PDB file of N, CA and C in Angstrom:
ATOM      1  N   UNK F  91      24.015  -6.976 -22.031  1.00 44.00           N
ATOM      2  CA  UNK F  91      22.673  -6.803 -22.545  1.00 44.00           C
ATOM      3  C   UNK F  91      21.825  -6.081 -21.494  1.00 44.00           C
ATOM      4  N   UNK F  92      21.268  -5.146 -21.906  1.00 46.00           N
ATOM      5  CA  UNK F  92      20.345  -4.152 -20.681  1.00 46.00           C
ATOM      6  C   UNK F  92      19.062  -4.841 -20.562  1.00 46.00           C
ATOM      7  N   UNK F  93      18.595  -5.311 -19.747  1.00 48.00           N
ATOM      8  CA  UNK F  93      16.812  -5.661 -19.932  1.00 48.00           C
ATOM      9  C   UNK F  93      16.219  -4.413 -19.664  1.00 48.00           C
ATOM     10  N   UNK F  94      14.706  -4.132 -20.462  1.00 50.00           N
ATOM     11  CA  UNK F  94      13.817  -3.070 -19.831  1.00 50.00           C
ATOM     12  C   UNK F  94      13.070  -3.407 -18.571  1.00 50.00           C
ATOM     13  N   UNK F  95      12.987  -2.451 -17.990  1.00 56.00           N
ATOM     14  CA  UNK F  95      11.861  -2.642 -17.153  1.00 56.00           C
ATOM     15  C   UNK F  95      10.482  -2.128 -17.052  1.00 56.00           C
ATOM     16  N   UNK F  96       9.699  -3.148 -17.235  1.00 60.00           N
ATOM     17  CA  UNK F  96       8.172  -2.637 -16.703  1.00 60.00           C
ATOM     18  C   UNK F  96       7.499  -1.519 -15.959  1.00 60.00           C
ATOM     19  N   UNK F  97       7.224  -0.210 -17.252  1.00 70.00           N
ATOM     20  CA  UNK F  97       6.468   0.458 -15.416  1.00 70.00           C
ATOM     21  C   UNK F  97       5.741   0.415 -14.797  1.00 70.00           C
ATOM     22  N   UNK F  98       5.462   0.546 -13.943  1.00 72.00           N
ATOM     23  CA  UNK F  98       4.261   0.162 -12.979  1.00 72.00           C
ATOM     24  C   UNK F  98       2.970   0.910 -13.541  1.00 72.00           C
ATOM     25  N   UNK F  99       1.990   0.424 -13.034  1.00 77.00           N
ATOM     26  CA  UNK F  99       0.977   1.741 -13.379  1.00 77.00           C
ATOM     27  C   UNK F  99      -0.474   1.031 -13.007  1.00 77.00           C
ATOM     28  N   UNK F 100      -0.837   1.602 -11.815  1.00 72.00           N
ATOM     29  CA  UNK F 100      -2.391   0.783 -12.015  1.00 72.00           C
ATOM     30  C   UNK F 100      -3.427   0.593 -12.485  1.00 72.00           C
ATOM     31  N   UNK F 101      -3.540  -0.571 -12.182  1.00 80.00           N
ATOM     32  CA  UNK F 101      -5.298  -0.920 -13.138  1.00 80.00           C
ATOM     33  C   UNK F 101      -6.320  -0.970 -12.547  1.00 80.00           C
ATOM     34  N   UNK F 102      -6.055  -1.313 -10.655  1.00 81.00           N
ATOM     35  CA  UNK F 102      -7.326  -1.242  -9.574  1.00 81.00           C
ATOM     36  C   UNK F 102      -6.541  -0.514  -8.558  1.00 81.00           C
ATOM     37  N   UNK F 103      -7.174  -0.125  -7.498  1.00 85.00           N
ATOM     38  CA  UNK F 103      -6.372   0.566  -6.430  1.00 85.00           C
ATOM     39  C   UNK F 103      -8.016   1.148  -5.611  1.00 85.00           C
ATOM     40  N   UNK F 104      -7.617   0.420  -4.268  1.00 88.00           N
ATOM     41  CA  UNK F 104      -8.798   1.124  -3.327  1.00 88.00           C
ATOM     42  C   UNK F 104      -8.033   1.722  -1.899  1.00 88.00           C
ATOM     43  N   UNK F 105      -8.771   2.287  -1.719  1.00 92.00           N
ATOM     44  CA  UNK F 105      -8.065   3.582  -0.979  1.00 92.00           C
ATOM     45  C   UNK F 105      -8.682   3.291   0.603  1.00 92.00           C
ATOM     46  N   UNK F 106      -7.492   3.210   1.922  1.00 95.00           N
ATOM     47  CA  UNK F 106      -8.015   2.600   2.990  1.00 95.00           C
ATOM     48  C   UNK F 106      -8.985   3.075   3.934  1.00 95.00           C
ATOM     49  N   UNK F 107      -9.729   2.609   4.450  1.00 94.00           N
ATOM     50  CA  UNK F 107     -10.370   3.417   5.234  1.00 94.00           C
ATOM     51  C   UNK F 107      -9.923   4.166   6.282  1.00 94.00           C
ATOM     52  N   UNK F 108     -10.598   5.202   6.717  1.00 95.00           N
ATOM     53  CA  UNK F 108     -10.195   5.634   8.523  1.00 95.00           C
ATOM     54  C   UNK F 108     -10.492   4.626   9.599  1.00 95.00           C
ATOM     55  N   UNK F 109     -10.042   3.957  10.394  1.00 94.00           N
ATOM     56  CA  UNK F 109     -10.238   3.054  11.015  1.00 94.00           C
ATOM     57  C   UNK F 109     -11.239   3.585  12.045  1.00 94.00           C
ATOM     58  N   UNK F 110     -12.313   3.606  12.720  1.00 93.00           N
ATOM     59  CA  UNK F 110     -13.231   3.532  13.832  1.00 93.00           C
ATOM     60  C   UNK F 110     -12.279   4.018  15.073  1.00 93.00           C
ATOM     61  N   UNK F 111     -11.428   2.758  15.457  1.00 91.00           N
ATOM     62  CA  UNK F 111     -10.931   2.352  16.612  1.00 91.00           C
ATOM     63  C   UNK F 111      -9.966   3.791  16.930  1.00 91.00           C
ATOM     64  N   UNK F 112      -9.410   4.391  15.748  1.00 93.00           N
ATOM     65  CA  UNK F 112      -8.275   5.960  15.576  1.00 93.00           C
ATOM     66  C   UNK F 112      -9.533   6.828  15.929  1.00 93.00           C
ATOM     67  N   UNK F 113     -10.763   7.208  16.096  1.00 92.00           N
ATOM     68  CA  UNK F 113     -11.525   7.973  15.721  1.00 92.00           C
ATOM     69  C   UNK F 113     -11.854   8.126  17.422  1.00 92.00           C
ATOM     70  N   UNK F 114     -12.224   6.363  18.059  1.00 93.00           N
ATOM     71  CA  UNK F 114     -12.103   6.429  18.989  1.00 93.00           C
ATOM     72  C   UNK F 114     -10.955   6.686  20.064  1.00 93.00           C
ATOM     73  N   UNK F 115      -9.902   6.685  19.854  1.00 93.00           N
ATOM     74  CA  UNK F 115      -8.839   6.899  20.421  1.00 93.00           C
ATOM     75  C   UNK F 115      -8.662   8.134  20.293  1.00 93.00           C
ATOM     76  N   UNK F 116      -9.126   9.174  19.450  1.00 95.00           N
ATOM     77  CA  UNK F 116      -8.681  10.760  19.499  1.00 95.00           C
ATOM     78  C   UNK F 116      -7.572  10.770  18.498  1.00 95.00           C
ATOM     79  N   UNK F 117      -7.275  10.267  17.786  1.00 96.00           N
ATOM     80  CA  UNK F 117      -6.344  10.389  16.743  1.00 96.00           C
ATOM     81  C   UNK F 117      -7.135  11.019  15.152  1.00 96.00           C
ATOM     82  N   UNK F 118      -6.545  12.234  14.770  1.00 94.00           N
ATOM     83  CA  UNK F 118      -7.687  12.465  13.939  1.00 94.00           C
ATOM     84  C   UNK F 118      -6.002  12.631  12.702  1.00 94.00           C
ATOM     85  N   UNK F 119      -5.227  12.397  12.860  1.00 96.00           N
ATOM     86  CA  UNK F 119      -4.418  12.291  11.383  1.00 96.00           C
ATOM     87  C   UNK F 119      -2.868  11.169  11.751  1.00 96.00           C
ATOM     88  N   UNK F 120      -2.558  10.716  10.454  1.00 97.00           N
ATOM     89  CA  UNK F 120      -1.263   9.398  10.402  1.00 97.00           C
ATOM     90  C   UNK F 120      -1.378   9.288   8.637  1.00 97.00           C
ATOM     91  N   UNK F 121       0.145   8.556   9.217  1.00 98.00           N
ATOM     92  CA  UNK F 121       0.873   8.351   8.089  1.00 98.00           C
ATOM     93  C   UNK F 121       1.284   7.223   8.176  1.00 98.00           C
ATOM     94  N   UNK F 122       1.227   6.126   6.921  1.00 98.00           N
ATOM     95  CA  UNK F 122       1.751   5.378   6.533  1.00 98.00           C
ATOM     96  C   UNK F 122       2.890   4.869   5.432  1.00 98.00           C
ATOM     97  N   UNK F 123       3.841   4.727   5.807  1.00 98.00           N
ATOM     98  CA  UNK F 123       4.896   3.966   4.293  1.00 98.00           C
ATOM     99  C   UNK F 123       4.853   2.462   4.445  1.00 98.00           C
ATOM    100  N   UNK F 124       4.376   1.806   3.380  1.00 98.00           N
ATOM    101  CA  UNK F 124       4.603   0.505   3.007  1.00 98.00           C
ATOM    102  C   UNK F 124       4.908   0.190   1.582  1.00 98.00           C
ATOM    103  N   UNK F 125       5.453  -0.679   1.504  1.00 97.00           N
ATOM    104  CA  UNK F 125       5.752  -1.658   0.234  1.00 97.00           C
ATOM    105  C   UNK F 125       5.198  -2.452  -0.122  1.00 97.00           C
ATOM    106  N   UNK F 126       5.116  -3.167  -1.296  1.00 95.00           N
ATOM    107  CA  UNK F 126       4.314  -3.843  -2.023  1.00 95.00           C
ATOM    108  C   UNK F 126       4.910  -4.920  -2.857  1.00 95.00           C
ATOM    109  N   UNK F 127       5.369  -5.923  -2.946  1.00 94.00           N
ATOM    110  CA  UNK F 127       5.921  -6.627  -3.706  1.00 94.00           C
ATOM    111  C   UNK F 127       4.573  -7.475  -4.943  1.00 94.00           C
ATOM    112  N   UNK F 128       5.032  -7.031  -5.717  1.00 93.00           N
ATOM    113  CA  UNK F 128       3.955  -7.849  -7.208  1.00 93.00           C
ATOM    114  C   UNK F 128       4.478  -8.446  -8.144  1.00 93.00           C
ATOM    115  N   UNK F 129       3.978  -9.532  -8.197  1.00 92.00           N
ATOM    116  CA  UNK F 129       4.262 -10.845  -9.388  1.00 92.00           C
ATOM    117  C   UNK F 129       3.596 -10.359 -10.661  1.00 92.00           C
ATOM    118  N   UNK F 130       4.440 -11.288 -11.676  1.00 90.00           N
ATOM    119  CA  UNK F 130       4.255 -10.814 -13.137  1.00 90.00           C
ATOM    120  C   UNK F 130       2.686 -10.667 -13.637  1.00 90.00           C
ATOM    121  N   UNK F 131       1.940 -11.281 -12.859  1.00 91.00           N
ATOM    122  CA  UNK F 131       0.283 -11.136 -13.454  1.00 91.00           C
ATOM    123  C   UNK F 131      -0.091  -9.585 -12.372  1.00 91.00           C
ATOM    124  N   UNK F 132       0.795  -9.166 -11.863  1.00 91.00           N
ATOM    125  CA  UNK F 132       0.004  -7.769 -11.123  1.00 91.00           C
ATOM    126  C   UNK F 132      -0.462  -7.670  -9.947  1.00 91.00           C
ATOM    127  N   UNK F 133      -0.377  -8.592  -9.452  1.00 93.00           N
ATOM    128  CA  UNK F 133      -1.142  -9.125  -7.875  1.00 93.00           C
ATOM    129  C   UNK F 133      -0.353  -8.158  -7.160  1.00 93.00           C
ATOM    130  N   UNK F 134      -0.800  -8.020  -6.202  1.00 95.00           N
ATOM    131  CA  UNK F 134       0.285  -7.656  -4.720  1.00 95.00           C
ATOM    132  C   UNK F 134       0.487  -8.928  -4.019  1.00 95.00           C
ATOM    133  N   UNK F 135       1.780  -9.079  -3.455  1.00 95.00           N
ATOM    134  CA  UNK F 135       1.752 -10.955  -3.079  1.00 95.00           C
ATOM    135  C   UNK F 135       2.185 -10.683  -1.602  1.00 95.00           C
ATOM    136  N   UNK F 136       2.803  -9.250  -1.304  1.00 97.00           N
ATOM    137  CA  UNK F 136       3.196  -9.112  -0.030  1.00 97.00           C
ATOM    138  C   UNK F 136       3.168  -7.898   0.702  1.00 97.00           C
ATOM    139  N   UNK F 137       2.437  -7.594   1.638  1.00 98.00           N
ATOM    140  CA  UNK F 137       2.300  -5.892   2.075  1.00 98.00           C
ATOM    141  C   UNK F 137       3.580  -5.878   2.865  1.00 98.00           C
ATOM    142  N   UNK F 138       4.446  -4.687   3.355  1.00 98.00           N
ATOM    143  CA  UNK F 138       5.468  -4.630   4.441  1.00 98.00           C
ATOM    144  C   UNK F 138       5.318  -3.191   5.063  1.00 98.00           C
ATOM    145  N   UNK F 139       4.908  -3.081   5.750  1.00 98.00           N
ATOM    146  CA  UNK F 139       4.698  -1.653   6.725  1.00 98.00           C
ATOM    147  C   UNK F 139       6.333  -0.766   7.216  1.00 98.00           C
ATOM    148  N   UNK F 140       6.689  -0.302   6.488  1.00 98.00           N
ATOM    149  CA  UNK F 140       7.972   0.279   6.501  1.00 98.00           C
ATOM    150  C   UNK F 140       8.417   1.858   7.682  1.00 98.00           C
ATOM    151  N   UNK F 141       7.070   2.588   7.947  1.00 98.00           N
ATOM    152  CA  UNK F 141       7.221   3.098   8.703  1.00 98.00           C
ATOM    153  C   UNK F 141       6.032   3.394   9.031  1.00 98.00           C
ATOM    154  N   UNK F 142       5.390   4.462  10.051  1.00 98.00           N
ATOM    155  CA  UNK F 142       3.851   4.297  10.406  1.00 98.00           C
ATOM    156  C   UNK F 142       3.839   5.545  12.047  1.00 98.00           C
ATOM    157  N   UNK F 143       3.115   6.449  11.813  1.00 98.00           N
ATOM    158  CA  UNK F 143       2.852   7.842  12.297  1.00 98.00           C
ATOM    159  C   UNK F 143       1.328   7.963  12.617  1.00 98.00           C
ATOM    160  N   UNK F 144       0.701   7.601  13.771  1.00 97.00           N
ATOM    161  CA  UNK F 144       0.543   7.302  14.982  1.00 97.00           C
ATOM    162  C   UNK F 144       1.589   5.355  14.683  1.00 97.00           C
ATOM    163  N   UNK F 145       2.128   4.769  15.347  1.00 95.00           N
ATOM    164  CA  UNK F 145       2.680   3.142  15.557  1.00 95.00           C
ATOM    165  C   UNK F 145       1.188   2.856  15.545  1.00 95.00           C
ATOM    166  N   UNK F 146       1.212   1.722  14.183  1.00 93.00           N
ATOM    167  CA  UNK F 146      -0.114   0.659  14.551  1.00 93.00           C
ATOM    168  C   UNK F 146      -1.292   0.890  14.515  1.00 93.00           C
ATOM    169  N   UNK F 147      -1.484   2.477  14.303  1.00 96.00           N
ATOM    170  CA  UNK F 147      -2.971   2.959  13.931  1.00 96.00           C
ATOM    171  C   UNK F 147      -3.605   2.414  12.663  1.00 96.00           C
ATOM    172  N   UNK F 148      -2.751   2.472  11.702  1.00 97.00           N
ATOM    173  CA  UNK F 148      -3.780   2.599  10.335  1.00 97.00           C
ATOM    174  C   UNK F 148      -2.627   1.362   9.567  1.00 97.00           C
ATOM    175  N   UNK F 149      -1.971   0.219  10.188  1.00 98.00           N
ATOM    176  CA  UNK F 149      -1.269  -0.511   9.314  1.00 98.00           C
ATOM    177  C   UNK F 149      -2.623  -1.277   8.927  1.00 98.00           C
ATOM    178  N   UNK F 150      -3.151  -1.952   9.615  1.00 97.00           N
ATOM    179  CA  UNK F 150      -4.286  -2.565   9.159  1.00 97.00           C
ATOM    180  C   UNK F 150      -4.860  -2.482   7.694  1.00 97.00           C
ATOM    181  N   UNK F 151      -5.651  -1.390   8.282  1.00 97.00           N
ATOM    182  CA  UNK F 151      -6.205  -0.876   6.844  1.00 97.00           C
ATOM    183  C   UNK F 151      -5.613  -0.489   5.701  1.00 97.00           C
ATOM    184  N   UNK F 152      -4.298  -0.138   5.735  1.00 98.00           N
ATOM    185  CA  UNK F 152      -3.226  -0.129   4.902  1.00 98.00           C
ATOM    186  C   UNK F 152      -2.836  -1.228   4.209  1.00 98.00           C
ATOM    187  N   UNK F 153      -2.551  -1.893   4.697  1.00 98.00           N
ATOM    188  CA  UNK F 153      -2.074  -4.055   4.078  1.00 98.00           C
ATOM    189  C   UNK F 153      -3.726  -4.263   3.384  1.00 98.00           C
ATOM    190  N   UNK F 154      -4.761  -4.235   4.173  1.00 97.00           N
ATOM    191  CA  UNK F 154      -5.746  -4.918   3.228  1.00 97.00           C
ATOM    192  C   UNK F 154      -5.974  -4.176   2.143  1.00 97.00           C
ATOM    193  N   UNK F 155      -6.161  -2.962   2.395  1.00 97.00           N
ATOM    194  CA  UNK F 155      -6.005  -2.055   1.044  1.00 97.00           C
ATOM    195  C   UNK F 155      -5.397  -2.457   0.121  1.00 97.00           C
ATOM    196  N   UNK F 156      -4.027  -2.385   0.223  1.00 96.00           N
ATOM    197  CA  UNK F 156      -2.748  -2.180  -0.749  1.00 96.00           C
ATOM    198  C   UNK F 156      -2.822  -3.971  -1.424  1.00 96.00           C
ATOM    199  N   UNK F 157      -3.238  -5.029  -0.453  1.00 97.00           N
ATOM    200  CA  UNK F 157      -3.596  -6.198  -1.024  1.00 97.00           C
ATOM    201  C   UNK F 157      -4.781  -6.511  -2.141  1.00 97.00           C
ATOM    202  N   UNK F 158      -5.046  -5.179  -2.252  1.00 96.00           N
ATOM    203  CA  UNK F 158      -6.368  -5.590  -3.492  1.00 96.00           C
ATOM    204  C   UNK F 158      -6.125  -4.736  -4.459  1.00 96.00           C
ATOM    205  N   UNK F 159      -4.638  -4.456  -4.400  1.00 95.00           N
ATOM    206  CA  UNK F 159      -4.292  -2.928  -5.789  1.00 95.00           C
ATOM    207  C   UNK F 159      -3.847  -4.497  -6.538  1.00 95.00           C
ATOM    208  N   UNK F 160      -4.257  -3.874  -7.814  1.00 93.00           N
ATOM    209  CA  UNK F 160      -3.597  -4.410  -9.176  1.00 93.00           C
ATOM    210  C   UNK F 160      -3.021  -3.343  -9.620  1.00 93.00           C
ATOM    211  N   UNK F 161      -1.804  -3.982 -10.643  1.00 90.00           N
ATOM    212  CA  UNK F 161      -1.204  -3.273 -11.413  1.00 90.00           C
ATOM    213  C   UNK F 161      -0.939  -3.592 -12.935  1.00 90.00           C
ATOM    214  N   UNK F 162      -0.508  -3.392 -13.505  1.00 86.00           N
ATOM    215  CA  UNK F 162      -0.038  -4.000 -14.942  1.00 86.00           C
ATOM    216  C   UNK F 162       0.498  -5.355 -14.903  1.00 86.00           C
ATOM    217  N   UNK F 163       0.224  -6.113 -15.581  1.00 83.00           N
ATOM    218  CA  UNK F 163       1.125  -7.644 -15.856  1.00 83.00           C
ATOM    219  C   UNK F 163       2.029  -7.268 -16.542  1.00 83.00           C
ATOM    220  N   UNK F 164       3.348  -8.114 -16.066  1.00 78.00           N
ATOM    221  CA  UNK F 164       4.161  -7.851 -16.614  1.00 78.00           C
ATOM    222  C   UNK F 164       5.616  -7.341 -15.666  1.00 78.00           C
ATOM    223  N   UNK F 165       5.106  -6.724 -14.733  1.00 65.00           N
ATOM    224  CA  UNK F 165       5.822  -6.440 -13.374  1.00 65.00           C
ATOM    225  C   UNK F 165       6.292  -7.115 -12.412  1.00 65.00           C
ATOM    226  N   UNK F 166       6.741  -8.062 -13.050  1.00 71.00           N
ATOM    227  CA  UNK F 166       7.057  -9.513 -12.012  1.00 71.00           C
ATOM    228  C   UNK F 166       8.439  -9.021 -11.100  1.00 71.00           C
ATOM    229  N   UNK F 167       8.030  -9.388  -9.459  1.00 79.00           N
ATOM    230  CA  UNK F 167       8.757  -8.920  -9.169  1.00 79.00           C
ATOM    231  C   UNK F 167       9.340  -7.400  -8.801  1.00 79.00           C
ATOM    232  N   UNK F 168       8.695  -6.716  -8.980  1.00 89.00           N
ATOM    233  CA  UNK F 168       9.089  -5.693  -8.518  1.00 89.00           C
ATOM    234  C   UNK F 168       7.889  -5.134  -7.063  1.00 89.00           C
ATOM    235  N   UNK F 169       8.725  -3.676  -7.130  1.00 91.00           N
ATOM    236  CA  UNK F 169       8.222  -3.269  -5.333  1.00 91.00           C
ATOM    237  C   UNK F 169       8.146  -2.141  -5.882  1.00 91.00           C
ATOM    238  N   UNK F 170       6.567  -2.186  -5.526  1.00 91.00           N
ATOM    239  CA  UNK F 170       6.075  -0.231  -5.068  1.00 91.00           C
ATOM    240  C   UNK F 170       5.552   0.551  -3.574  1.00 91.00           C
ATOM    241  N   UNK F 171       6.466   1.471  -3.594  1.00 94.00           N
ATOM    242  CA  UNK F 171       6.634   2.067  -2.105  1.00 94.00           C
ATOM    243  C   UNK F 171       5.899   2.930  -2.221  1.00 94.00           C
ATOM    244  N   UNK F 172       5.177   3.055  -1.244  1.00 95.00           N
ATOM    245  CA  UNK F 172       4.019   4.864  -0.912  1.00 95.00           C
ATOM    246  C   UNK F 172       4.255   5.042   0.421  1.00 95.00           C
ATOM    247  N   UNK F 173       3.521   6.192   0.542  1.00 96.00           N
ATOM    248  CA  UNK F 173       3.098   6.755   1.955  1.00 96.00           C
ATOM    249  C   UNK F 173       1.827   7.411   1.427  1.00 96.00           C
ATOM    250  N   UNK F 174       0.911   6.737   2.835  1.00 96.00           N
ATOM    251  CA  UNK F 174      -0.424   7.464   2.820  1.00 96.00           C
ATOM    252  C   UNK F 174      -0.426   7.600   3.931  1.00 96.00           C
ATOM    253  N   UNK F 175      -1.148   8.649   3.464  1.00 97.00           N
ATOM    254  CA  UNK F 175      -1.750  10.056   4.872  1.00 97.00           C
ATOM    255  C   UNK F 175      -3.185   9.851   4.727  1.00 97.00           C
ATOM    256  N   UNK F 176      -3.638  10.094   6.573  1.00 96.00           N
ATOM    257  CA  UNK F 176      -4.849   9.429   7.049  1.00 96.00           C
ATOM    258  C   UNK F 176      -6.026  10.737   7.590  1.00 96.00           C
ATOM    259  N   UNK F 177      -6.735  11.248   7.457  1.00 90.00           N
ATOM    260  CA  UNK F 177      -7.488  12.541   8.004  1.00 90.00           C
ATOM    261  C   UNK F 177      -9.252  12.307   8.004  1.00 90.00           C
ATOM    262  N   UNK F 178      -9.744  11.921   8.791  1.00 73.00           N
ATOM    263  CA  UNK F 178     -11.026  11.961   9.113  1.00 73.00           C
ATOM    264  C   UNK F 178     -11.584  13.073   7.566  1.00 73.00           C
TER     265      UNK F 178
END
C-alpha cells in the first residue's frame, strides 16, 4: 500500500534578521543551511544548523526565525531543508 505524502507549503514564514554583532565584526555576507523538523499541526518542533558560512554568524537568527515558520497541518513529521543567504 503506498501512503501519500503531504506537501509542504507555508502558511507563516519570517525572514531573519542581519545580526548587529556581523555588522560589527565586518562581515557584510553568509550563508546558512538548516533543517526543520514539523509535527502534524505545522509547528517547527526542532531547528538543526546543518552548515553555516561565516561559522556561528547568523545561526542565531536563523533557529529563531525558522522556529516561528508554520506550515500546513498535516505534515507530521517531516523535514524542510533551506539555505539562506545573509547581505546587509
Amino acid at each position: 500500500m503506498c501512503q501519500r505524502r503531504t506537501k509542504l507549503v507555508f502558511s507563516a514564514s519570517t525572514r531573519p534578521n542581519f545580526p548587529r554583532e556581523a555588522t560589527q565584526r565586518g562581515v557584510q555576507r553568509g550563508t546558512v543551511r538548516a533543517r526543520a523538523n514539523i509535527n502534524a499541526a505545522g509547528d517547527v518542533t526542532e531547528v538543526t544548523i546543518v552548515a553555516a558560512n561565516p561559522v556561528g554568524v547568523f545561526n542565531r537568527e536563523v533557529v529563531s526565525a525558522m522556529q516561528r515558520w508554520k506550515f500546513n497541518a498535516g505534515a507530521n513529521n517531516r523535514v524542510y531543508e533551506t539555505e539562506i543567504s545573509f547581505q546587509p
